[in-house]
Amino acid sequence: MDIEYESVIGLEVHVQLKTKSKIFSQASTNFGANPNTQACAVDLGLPGVLPVLNKEAVRMAITFGLAVGARIENNSIFARKNYFYPDLPKGYQISQYEIPIVSGGSLDINANGELKKIRITRAHLEEDAGKSIHDLYENESAIDLNRAGTPLIEIVSEPDMRSSKEAVEYLKKIHNLVRYLDICDGNMQEGSFRCDANVSLRAKGSNELGIRTEIKNLNSFKFVEQAINFEISRQTQVLSKGNNVVQETRLYDPNKNQTRSMRSKEEANDYRYFPDPDLLPVEITKETITKIMENMPELPDKRKTRFMDEYGLEEYDVDILISEKSLSNYFEKVVKKVTCDVKFVANWMITELLALSNKHSILPANIPVSPSDFSCLINAISDKRISSKQAKTILEKMWKSGKSPDEIIDEEGFSQISDEGQINKLVDNVLKNHYKSVEEYKNGKDKLFGFFVGEIIKESKGKANPQIVTQILKEKLKDDN
Amino acid sequence: MDKETVSKIANLANIELDDSKVNEVVNNLEKILKLVDEMNSVDTSNLNPMSHPLNLKQELRDDIVLEPNQRELFQENSPNSHDGYYIVPKIID
């Protein structure tokens, strides 16, 4: 009998908070420092130290909670999660178990063109562990505790996703949100944003959950998608043979594109949580919440609606513009300074500016062309001082040199010929040189029109305004009839 | 509480427990659990559970970096360190 399976996916997303100092100590959280230079006595778990909670980490966790419509606990508590691993010097991780700071809430994702609500179970504050490096020495592992104590929120979803695509949509949504909230830099390569995926299968239509596996430490959208897809097909095979899925932790190997069992984790899965006696309950007052609410930045979903309503842009374009906070800020700065249609600005940003940032592998936040220079360029096109084709060349030069478009136009003699007298002469010349083609055109070979335009533009060294050329050319060819 | 549970807990807590001592530990833990049972018999249904014996709230600190780098000092206490790393026996998942 062939059973049709449905996959059930929940994610645990680890978001490193953008604080300057650690969650329980005054050591720096900067990425990339020399090993163990930012690991202080508290981070090392030396005897006699006490953790003191970072106010900013609490504020950021609350900010996230409010942004997803969650409940903020007014008396949240910290717990010890006990396990032994060399990059966890205390033998326990300070986390939250009962009464996490954030519970409930949800996010809407786009699932095949329809909005789908993904419920959030909880988001709790915890400290990150250090890093183990296994390939540095042959017979030993090296431990760097700079990351130990970096504040995290772990966002746990309900098992509401039904495909790897939905899981990636949800993950991207959170990734975008935490950057709009300015609580995480979102750098997945540096591990600031990573996730574990819980995957199980059940017979389609069933309400019961199947046995799940947990895939650990996925740090790119692509890996999340591939790991889940692999796990779905692996579990399908297990179930189809009449066997049971084993509940276990698995590791994704991107080189082999497969997951494998992490047997070492099985024993340790009993974490024996208990309230941390070093930390008191965290009281969060209504005033604190109100203040954070008042300072809440515009959220991506709201900005999306506003861009569509205010600027009349298509959803597809808006989705690209709001995909990065810096990009949507850039767009609004440009829009304020241009005289032309906003749609024209959006097109130029998406097709030209973003193409350049892709080509040079530059994040939108680091685009070297200032919004004000970019708006000057847009104005030069819409005023017909330069052609679109010239503008593309000028933009590349702006990107490389940091010069303003006016400087480049002056220096390099870019500027469009819009003078009708000049263009008249160009057209006459070209038609004279190609009199045979003119004959053919008149005998019905319409396609040659484009050829004439091309020749005229070439003759002008790319400077003739194509619209005026077309207009004059049409008249001339008609006149001669 | 039985021997098997005690051995499992000892293993999770990374405590070496001599077989000859297991019975003694089982007995001690039994006594503690009895005490807990006794406490559980008190009606607390109209009380809020406490997560800390002191009726105080957590003080929060400002987000300021103040810790200097004291790696050399800390690593004097480490049995093995190299190139700034703490060195441990090879661990592979």
Coordinates of C-alpha atoms in Angstrom, one line a residue:
Chain A
M1 CA 0.0 0.0 0.0
D2 CA 1.3 3.4 -0.9
I3 CA 0.8 6.1 1.7
E4 CA 1.1 9.7 0.8
Y5 CA 3.1 11.5 3.4
E6 CA 3.0 15.1 4.5
S7 CA 6.0 16.8 6.0
V8 CA 5.7 18.7 9.3
I9 CA 8.5 21.2 10.0
G10 CA 9.2 23.5 13.0
L11 CA 12.3 25.8 13.3
E12 CA 14.4 26.9 16.2
V13 CA 16.1 30.1 15.2
H14 CA 19.1 31.4 17.0
V15 CA 19.5 35.1 16.7
Q16 CA 22.7 36.8 18.2
L17 CA 21.7 40.1 19.6
K18 CA 23.6 43.2 18.6
T19 CA 24.7 44.3 22.0
K20 CA 28.2 45.7 22.6
S21 CA 28.8 43.6 25.7
K22 CA 27.8 40.0 26.6
I23 CA 24.6 39.0 28.2
F24 CA 26.0 38.4 31.7
S25 CA 29.5 40.0 31.5
Q26 CA 31.2 43.2 30.4
A27 CA 33.4 41.6 27.8
S28 CA 33.1 42.7 24.2
T29 CA 31.0 40.7 21.6
N30 CA 33.0 41.9 18.6
F31 CA 33.4 39.3 16.0
G32 CA 36.9 38.2 14.8
A33 CA 39.0 39.1 17.8
N34 CA 42.1 37.0 18.6
P35 CA 41.1 33.8 20.4
N36 CA 40.1 34.2 24.0
T37 CA 40.9 37.9 24.2
Q38 CA 37.2 38.6 24.9
A39 CA 36.5 35.9 27.4
C40 CA 36.5 37.2 30.9
A41 CA 36.2 35.4 34.3
V42 CA 32.4 35.3 34.0
D43 CA 32.5 33.8 30.5
L44 CA 35.0 31.3 31.7
G45 CA 32.9 30.3 34.6
L46 CA 35.7 30.9 37.2
P47 CA 34.7 30.3 40.8
G48 CA 33.2 33.2 42.6
V49 CA 31.8 35.1 39.7
L50 CA 28.2 36.3 39.3
P51 CA 26.3 36.9 36.1
V52 CA 24.7 40.4 35.8
L53 CA 22.0 40.7 33.1
N54 CA 22.5 43.2 30.2
K55 CA 19.6 45.7 30.0
E56 CA 20.0 46.1 26.2
A57 CA 19.6 42.3 25.6
V58 CA 16.4 42.4 27.5
R59 CA 15.2 45.4 25.5
M60 CA 16.0 43.6 22.2
A61 CA 14.2 40.4 23.2
I62 CA 11.1 42.5 24.2
T63 CA 11.3 44.4 20.9
F64 CA 11.2 41.1 19.0
G65 CA 8.3 39.9 21.0
L66 CA 6.2 43.0 20.4
A67 CA 7.0 42.9 16.7
V68 CA 5.4 39.5 16.4
G69 CA 2.5 40.3 18.6
A70 CA 3.6 38.0 21.4
R71 CA 3.1 38.2 25.2
I72 CA 5.9 39.7 27.3
E73 CA 6.2 38.0 30.6
N74 CA 6.4 40.5 33.5
N75 CA 8.4 38.0 35.6
S76 CA 10.6 35.9 33.4
I77 CA 13.2 33.6 34.9
F78 CA 16.5 32.1 33.9
A79 CA 17.4 28.4 34.1
R80 CA 20.5 26.3 33.9
K81 CA 20.6 23.8 31.0
N82 CA 23.2 21.2 32.1
Y83 CA 25.5 19.4 29.7
F84 CA 29.2 18.9 29.3
Y85 CA 31.1 20.1 26.3
P86 CA 34.5 21.8 26.2
D87 CA 33.1 25.0 24.7
L88 CA 30.7 25.4 27.6
P89 CA 33.1 26.1 30.6
K90 CA 30.5 26.2 33.4
G91 CA 29.0 22.9 32.5
Y92 CA 25.7 24.6 32.0
Q93 CA 24.2 27.2 29.7
I94 CA 22.2 29.9 31.2
S95 CA 18.9 29.8 29.3
Q96 CA 15.2 30.0 30.0
Y97 CA 12.9 27.1 30.4
E98 CA 9.7 27.9 32.4
I99 CA 8.5 31.4 31.8
P100 CA 10.5 32.6 28.8
I101 CA 10.5 36.3 28.2
V102 CA 8.4 36.1 25.0
S103 CA 5.6 33.6 24.4
G104 CA 3.1 33.3 21.6
G105 CA 2.9 35.6 18.5
S106 CA 3.1 34.7 14.9
L107 CA 4.4 35.7 11.5
D108 CA 2.6 35.6 8.1
I109 CA 4.6 34.0 5.3
N110 CA 3.9 33.8 1.6
A111 CA 3.1 30.1 0.8
N112 CA 2.4 29.6 -2.9
G113 CA 0.9 33.1 -3.3
E114 CA -1.3 32.9 -0.2
L115 CA -0.6 34.3 3.3
K116 CA 0.0 31.6 5.8
K117 CA 0.3 32.2 9.6
I118 CA 3.2 30.5 11.3
R119 CA 2.7 30.5 15.1
I120 CA 5.6 31.2 17.4
T121 CA 5.7 29.1 20.5
R122 CA 8.2 31.2 22.4
A123 CA 11.4 33.2 22.3
H124 CA 13.8 33.0 25.2
L125 CA 17.0 34.7 26.1
E126 CA 20.2 32.7 26.5
E127 CA 24.0 32.8 26.2
D128 CA 25.9 31.4 23.3
A129 CA 28.6 28.8 23.8
G130 CA 32.2 29.1 22.7
K131 CA 33.6 27.6 19.5
S132 CA 35.5 24.3 19.1
I133 CA 37.9 24.1 16.3
H134 CA 38.7 20.5 15.4
D135 CA 40.9 20.8 12.3
L136 CA 43.6 23.0 13.7
Y137 CA 45.6 20.3 15.5
E138 CA 45.9 16.7 14.7
N139 CA 45.1 15.1 18.1
E140 CA 43.5 17.9 20.0
S141 CA 40.7 20.3 19.7
A142 CA 41.2 24.1 20.2
I143 CA 38.7 26.1 22.2
D144 CA 37.9 29.8 21.6
L145 CA 35.6 31.2 24.2
N146 CA 35.2 34.7 22.7
R147 CA 31.6 33.8 21.6
A148 CA 30.8 32.3 25.0
G149 CA 28.2 34.6 26.7
T150 CA 27.1 36.4 23.5
P151 CA 23.4 37.1 24.0
L152 CA 20.9 35.1 21.8
I153 CA 17.2 34.8 21.5
E154 CA 16.1 31.4 20.5
I155 CA 12.8 31.7 18.6
V156 CA 10.8 28.4 18.6
S157 CA 8.0 28.0 16.1
E158 CA 5.1 25.6 16.1
P159 CA 5.3 22.8 13.6
D160 CA 3.3 24.8 11.1
M161 CA 5.4 24.5 8.0
R162 CA 4.7 21.8 5.4
S163 CA 7.7 22.1 3.0
S164 CA 11.3 23.2 2.9
K165 CA 10.2 26.2 0.9
E166 CA 7.8 27.4 3.6
A167 CA 10.6 26.9 6.2
V168 CA 12.9 29.1 4.2
E169 CA 10.2 31.7 3.7
Y170 CA 9.7 31.8 7.4
L171 CA 13.4 32.0 8.1
K172 CA 13.9 34.8 5.6
K173 CA 11.0 36.6 7.2
I174 CA 12.6 36.5 10.7
H175 CA 16.0 37.4 9.2
N176 CA 14.5 40.5 7.6
L177 CA 12.5 41.4 10.7
V178 CA 15.5 41.2 13.2
R179 CA 17.5 43.5 10.9
Y180 CA 14.6 46.0 10.6
L181 CA 14.4 45.9 14.4
D182 CA 18.2 46.5 14.5
I183 CA 18.6 43.7 17.1
C184 CA 20.8 41.4 15.0
D185 CA 23.3 42.0 12.1
G186 CA 21.9 38.9 10.4
N187 CA 25.4 37.7 9.3
M188 CA 24.9 34.0 8.6
Q189 CA 28.5 33.3 7.7
E190 CA 29.7 34.6 11.0
G191 CA 27.0 32.6 12.8
S192 CA 24.9 35.6 14.0
F193 CA 21.8 33.9 12.6
R194 CA 21.4 30.1 12.4
C195 CA 18.7 27.5 12.9
D196 CA 17.8 24.0 13.8
A197 CA 15.1 22.3 11.9
N198 CA 12.7 19.7 13.4
V199 CA 11.3 17.4 10.7
S200 CA 8.7 14.7 10.8
L201 CA 6.3 12.9 8.4
R202 CA 2.8 11.8 8.8
A203 CA 0.1 10.3 6.6
K204 CA -1.6 13.1 4.7
G205 CA -4.7 14.1 6.5
S206 CA -3.6 12.8 9.9
N207 CA -3.6 15.2 12.8
E208 CA -1.1 13.3 14.8
L209 CA 2.6 14.2 14.7
G210 CA 5.1 11.6 13.6
I211 CA 8.5 11.0 15.2
R212 CA 10.8 13.8 14.5
T213 CA 14.5 14.3 14.0
E214 CA 16.3 17.6 14.7
I215 CA 18.9 18.9 12.2
K216 CA 21.4 21.1 14.0
N217 CA 23.2 24.3 13.1
L218 CA 22.1 25.2 9.7
N219 CA 23.7 28.5 8.7
S220 CA 22.5 29.3 5.2
F221 CA 19.0 29.5 3.6
K222 CA 20.3 27.0 0.9
F223 CA 21.4 24.5 3.5
V224 CA 18.1 24.7 5.4
E225 CA 16.3 23.9 2.2
Q226 CA 18.6 21.1 1.2
A227 CA 18.9 19.6 4.6
I228 CA 15.1 19.5 5.1
N229 CA 14.6 18.0 1.6
F230 CA 17.2 15.3 2.3
E231 CA 15.6 14.5 5.6
I232 CA 12.1 14.3 4.1
S233 CA 13.2 11.8 1.5
R234 CA 15.3 9.8 4.0
Q235 CA 12.3 9.5 6.4
T236 CA 10.0 8.7 3.5
Q237 CA 12.2 5.8 2.6
V238 CA 12.4 4.6 6.2
L239 CA 8.6 4.7 6.6
S240 CA 7.9 3.1 3.2
K241 CA 9.9 0.1 4.2
G242 CA 7.7 -0.3 7.3
N243 CA 10.4 0.9 9.7
N244 CA 10.1 3.7 12.3
V245 CA 12.0 6.9 12.3
V246 CA 14.4 7.2 15.2
Q247 CA 14.1 10.3 17.3
E248 CA 17.6 11.8 17.2
T249 CA 19.8 14.8 16.5
R250 CA 21.3 14.9 13.0
L251 CA 24.0 17.0 11.4
Y252 CA 23.8 18.3 7.9
D253 CA 26.9 17.8 5.8
P254 CA 26.7 20.4 2.9
N255 CA 29.6 18.7 1.0
K256 CA 27.7 15.4 0.8
N257 CA 24.2 17.0 0.9
Q258 CA 23.0 14.5 3.5
T259 CA 22.3 14.4 7.2
R260 CA 23.9 11.9 9.6
S261 CA 23.1 10.9 13.1
M262 CA 25.0 12.7 15.9
R263 CA 25.1 9.8 18.4
S264 CA 27.1 11.7 20.9
K265 CA 24.2 14.0 21.6
E266 CA 21.8 11.2 22.5
E267 CA 23.0 10.5 26.0
A268 CA 23.2 14.2 26.8
N269 CA 19.7 15.1 25.8
D270 CA 18.6 15.1 29.5
Y271 CA 19.4 18.6 30.4
R272 CA 18.1 18.7 34.0
Y273 CA 16.9 22.3 33.8
F274 CA 16.5 24.2 37.1
P275 CA 16.1 27.9 38.0
D276 CA 19.5 29.6 38.1
P277 CA 20.1 30.6 41.7
D278 CA 22.5 33.3 40.6
L279 CA 19.8 35.2 38.8
L280 CA 16.6 36.7 40.1
P281 CA 13.3 37.0 38.3
V282 CA 13.4 39.7 35.6
E283 CA 10.7 42.2 36.2
I284 CA 9.4 43.9 33.1
T285 CA 7.0 46.8 33.8
K286 CA 4.2 48.1 31.6
E287 CA 6.2 51.4 31.4
T288 CA 9.2 49.6 29.9
I289 CA 7.0 47.9 27.3
T290 CA 5.2 51.1 26.4
K291 CA 8.5 52.9 25.9
I292 CA 9.8 50.1 23.6
M293 CA 6.5 50.1 21.7
E294 CA 6.8 53.9 21.2
N295 CA 10.3 53.5 19.7
M296 CA 9.4 50.6 17.5
P297 CA 10.7 51.2 13.9
E298 CA 8.5 50.6 10.9
L299 CA 8.2 46.9 10.3
P300 CA 8.8 45.3 6.9
D301 CA 5.2 44.2 6.3
K302 CA 4.0 47.7 7.1
R303 CA 6.6 49.3 4.9
K304 CA 5.6 47.0 2.1
T305 CA 2.0 48.0 2.3
R306 CA 3.0 51.7 2.5
F307 CA 5.3 51.4 -0.6
M308 CA 2.5 49.8 -2.6
D309 CA -0.1 52.4 -1.5
E310 CA 2.0 55.5 -1.4
Y311 CA 4.1 54.9 -4.5
G312 CA 1.8 52.7 -6.5
L313 CA 4.5 50.1 -7.0
E314 CA 4.0 46.4 -7.9
E315 CA 4.3 43.9 -5.2
Y316 CA 7.1 42.1 -6.9
D317 CA 9.2 45.3 -7.0
V318 CA 8.3 46.2 -3.4
D319 CA 9.3 42.8 -2.2
I320 CA 12.8 43.3 -3.6
L321 CA 13.1 46.9 -2.3
I322 CA 12.1 45.9 1.3
S323 CA 14.1 42.7 1.3
E324 CA 16.9 44.8 2.9
K325 CA 16.2 47.6 5.3
S326 CA 19.1 49.6 3.9
L327 CA 17.8 49.2 0.4
S328 CA 14.4 50.5 1.3
N329 CA 15.9 53.4 3.2
Y330 CA 18.1 54.2 0.1
F331 CA 15.0 54.1 -2.1
E332 CA 13.1 56.6 0.0
K333 CA 16.1 59.0 0.1
V334 CA 16.3 58.9 -3.7
V335 CA 12.5 59.3 -4.2
K336 CA 12.6 62.5 -2.2
K337 CA 15.1 64.1 -4.5
V338 CA 13.8 63.1 -8.0
T339 CA 11.3 64.8 -10.2
C340 CA 10.3 61.8 -12.3
D341 CA 8.0 58.8 -11.8
V342 CA 8.7 56.7 -8.7
K343 CA 8.3 53.6 -10.8
F344 CA 11.3 54.7 -12.9
V345 CA 13.4 55.0 -9.7
A346 CA 12.4 51.5 -8.6
N347 CA 13.3 50.1 -12.0
W348 CA 16.7 51.7 -12.0
M349 CA 17.5 50.6 -8.5
I350 CA 16.4 47.0 -9.1
T351 CA 17.8 46.5 -12.6
E352 CA 20.9 48.6 -12.5
L353 CA 22.0 49.4 -8.9
L354 CA 21.3 46.0 -7.5
A355 CA 22.9 44.3 -10.6
L356 CA 26.1 46.2 -9.8
S357 CA 26.0 45.2 -6.2
N358 CA 25.5 41.6 -7.2
K359 CA 28.3 41.9 -9.8
H360 CA 30.7 43.3 -7.2
S361 CA 29.4 41.1 -4.3
I362 CA 28.6 44.2 -2.3
L363 CA 25.8 44.1 0.2
P364 CA 23.1 46.7 -0.4
A365 CA 24.1 48.4 2.9
N366 CA 27.6 49.1 1.4
I367 CA 26.6 50.5 -2.0
P368 CA 29.3 53.1 -2.7
V369 CA 27.0 55.4 -4.7
S370 CA 25.2 57.8 -2.4
P371 CA 21.4 58.2 -2.6
S372 CA 21.9 61.8 -3.5
D373 CA 24.4 61.1 -6.4
F374 CA 22.0 58.3 -7.6
S375 CA 19.1 60.7 -7.6
C376 CA 21.1 63.3 -9.7
L377 CA 21.8 60.5 -12.2
I378 CA 18.1 59.7 -12.4
N379 CA 17.2 63.4 -12.8
A380 CA 19.8 63.7 -15.6
I381 CA 18.0 60.8 -17.4
S382 CA 14.5 62.1 -16.9
D383 CA 15.6 65.6 -18.0
K384 CA 17.0 64.0 -21.2
R385 CA 20.5 65.4 -20.6
I386 CA 21.8 61.8 -20.9
S387 CA 20.5 58.7 -22.5
S388 CA 19.7 55.6 -20.5
K389 CA 22.6 53.9 -22.2
Q390 CA 25.0 56.6 -21.2
A391 CA 23.6 56.6 -17.7
K392 CA 24.5 52.9 -17.3
T393 CA 28.1 53.7 -18.2
I394 CA 28.1 56.7 -15.9
L395 CA 26.7 54.7 -13.0
E396 CA 29.5 52.1 -13.4
K397 CA 32.0 55.0 -13.3
M398 CA 30.3 56.5 -10.2
W399 CA 30.5 53.1 -8.6
K400 CA 34.3 52.8 -9.2
S401 CA 35.4 56.4 -8.7
G402 CA 33.0 57.7 -6.1
K403 CA 32.5 60.8 -8.3
S404 CA 29.2 62.6 -8.8
P405 CA 27.3 62.0 -12.1
D406 CA 27.8 65.7 -13.0
E407 CA 31.5 65.5 -12.6
I408 CA 31.6 62.5 -14.9
I409 CA 29.3 64.0 -17.5
D410 CA 31.5 67.1 -17.6
E411 CA 34.8 65.3 -17.6
E412 CA 34.0 62.7 -20.2
G413 CA 31.8 64.7 -22.5
F414 CA 28.7 62.6 -21.8
S415 CA 25.6 64.4 -22.7
Q416 CA 22.8 63.7 -25.0
I417 CA 22.2 65.5 -28.3
S418 CA 18.6 66.6 -28.3
D419 CA 19.1 69.5 -30.7
E420 CA 16.8 68.8 -33.6
G421 CA 19.0 70.7 -36.1
Q422 CA 22.0 68.5 -35.2
I423 CA 20.0 65.3 -35.3
N424 CA 18.5 66.3 -38.7
K425 CA 21.9 66.4 -40.1
L426 CA 22.8 63.0 -38.7
V427 CA 19.7 61.5 -40.1
D428 CA 20.3 63.0 -43.5
N429 CA 23.8 61.7 -43.6
V430 CA 22.8 58.2 -42.6
L431 CA 19.9 58.0 -45.1
K432 CA 22.2 59.2 -47.8
N433 CA 24.9 56.6 -47.1
H434 CA 22.3 53.9 -47.0
Y435 CA 20.2 54.9 -50.0
K436 CA 19.8 51.3 -51.1
S437 CA 18.3 50.3 -47.8
V438 CA 16.0 53.3 -48.0
E439 CA 14.7 51.9 -51.2
E440 CA 14.2 48.5 -49.7
Y441 CA 12.4 50.1 -46.7
K442 CA 10.1 51.9 -49.0
N443 CA 9.3 48.6 -50.8
G444 CA 8.0 47.3 -47.5
K445 CA 11.0 46.0 -45.5
D446 CA 9.8 47.7 -42.3
K447 CA 12.4 46.0 -40.2
L448 CA 15.1 48.3 -41.5
F449 CA 13.7 51.2 -39.4
G450 CA 15.6 49.8 -36.4
F451 CA 18.7 49.5 -38.5
F452 CA 18.6 53.2 -39.4
V453 CA 18.1 54.2 -35.8
G454 CA 21.1 52.1 -34.8
E455 CA 23.3 53.7 -37.5
I456 CA 22.3 57.2 -36.5
I457 CA 23.0 56.6 -32.8
K458 CA 26.3 55.1 -33.9
E459 CA 27.1 58.1 -36.0
S460 CA 26.5 60.3 -33.0
K461 CA 28.8 58.2 -30.9
G462 CA 25.9 57.2 -28.7
K463 CA 24.9 60.7 -27.8
A464 CA 21.8 61.3 -29.9
N465 CA 18.5 61.1 -28.1
P466 CA 16.8 58.0 -29.5
Q467 CA 13.3 59.4 -29.1
I468 CA 14.0 62.5 -31.1
V469 CA 15.9 60.4 -33.7
T470 CA 12.9 58.1 -34.1
Q471 CA 10.6 61.1 -34.4
I472 CA 12.7 62.8 -37.1
L473 CA 13.4 59.6 -38.9
K474 CA 9.8 58.8 -39.2
E475 CA 9.0 62.2 -40.7
K476 CA 11.9 62.0 -43.1
L477 CA 10.9 58.6 -44.4
K478 CA 7.3 59.7 -44.7
D479 CA 8.3 62.9 -46.5
D480 CA 10.3 61.1 -49.1
N481 CA 7.3 59.1 -50.1
Chain B
M1 CA 15.2 5.5 43.3
D2 CA 17.2 2.5 42.1
K3 CA 20.8 1.8 41.3
E4 CA 20.3 2.3 37.6
T5 CA 18.8 5.8 38.0
V6 CA 21.7 6.7 40.3
S7 CA 24.2 5.5 37.9
K8 CA 22.5 7.4 35.1
I9 CA 22.4 10.7 37.1
A10 CA 26.1 10.2 38.1
N11 CA 27.0 9.7 34.4
L12 CA 25.0 12.8 33.3
A13 CA 26.7 14.9 36.1
N14 CA 30.1 13.6 35.1
I15 CA 30.6 12.1 38.6
E16 CA 32.6 9.0 39.0
L17 CA 30.7 6.7 41.4
D18 CA 32.3 3.6 42.7
D19 CA 30.0 0.5 42.5
S20 CA 30.5 -0.1 46.3
K21 CA 29.1 3.4 47.0
V22 CA 26.0 3.1 44.9
N23 CA 23.8 1.6 47.6
E24 CA 24.7 4.3 50.0
V25 CA 23.9 7.0 47.5
V26 CA 20.5 5.3 46.7
N27 CA 19.7 5.4 50.4
N28 CA 20.7 9.0 50.8
L29 CA 18.7 10.1 47.8
E30 CA 15.7 8.1 49.0
K31 CA 15.8 10.1 52.3
I32 CA 15.9 13.4 50.4
L33 CA 13.0 12.4 48.2
K34 CA 11.0 11.5 51.2
L35 CA 11.7 15.0 52.6
V36 CA 10.5 16.4 49.3
D37 CA 7.4 14.3 49.5
E38 CA 6.7 15.6 52.9
M39 CA 7.0 19.2 51.7
N40 CA 4.7 18.3 48.8
S41 CA 2.0 17.4 51.2
V42 CA 1.7 21.0 52.3
D43 CA -1.2 22.7 50.5
T44 CA 0.3 25.5 48.4
S45 CA -2.5 25.9 45.9
N46 CA -3.1 29.5 46.9
L47 CA 0.6 30.5 46.7
N48 CA 2.7 31.7 43.8
P49 CA 5.7 29.5 43.1
M50 CA 9.0 31.2 43.8
S51 CA 12.0 30.8 41.5
H52 CA 14.3 32.3 44.0
P53 CA 14.3 32.3 47.8
L54 CA 14.8 36.1 48.0
N55 CA 11.9 38.2 47.2
L56 CA 14.0 40.5 45.0
K57 CA 14.1 41.5 41.3
Q58 CA 17.0 41.2 39.0
E59 CA 19.1 44.3 38.6
L60 CA 20.0 45.1 35.0
R61 CA 23.3 46.6 33.9
D62 CA 24.0 49.0 31.1
D63 CA 25.5 47.6 27.9
I64 CA 29.1 48.8 28.3
V65 CA 32.3 47.0 27.6
L66 CA 34.6 47.2 30.5
E67 CA 36.5 43.9 30.6
P68 CA 40.2 44.2 29.6
N69 CA 41.9 41.3 27.9
Q70 CA 43.4 39.1 30.6
R71 CA 44.0 36.0 28.5
E72 CA 47.6 35.4 29.6
L73 CA 46.5 35.5 33.2
F74 CA 43.6 33.1 32.7
Q75 CA 45.6 30.7 30.7
E76 CA 48.2 30.3 33.5
N77 CA 45.4 28.3 35.1
S78 CA 44.9 26.2 32.1
P79 CA 46.6 22.8 31.8
N80 CA 47.1 23.3 28.1
S81 CA 46.9 26.3 25.9
H82 CA 48.5 27.2 22.6
D83 CA 48.3 30.1 20.2
G84 CA 45.8 31.7 22.5
Y85 CA 43.5 28.7 22.4
Y86 CA 42.5 26.4 25.2
I87 CA 43.6 22.9 24.2
V88 CA 41.4 19.8 25.0
P89 CA 41.5 16.2 23.9
K90 CA 40.1 15.8 20.4
I91 CA 36.3 15.9 20.4
I92 CA 34.4 14.8 17.3
D93 CA 30.6 14.6 16.8

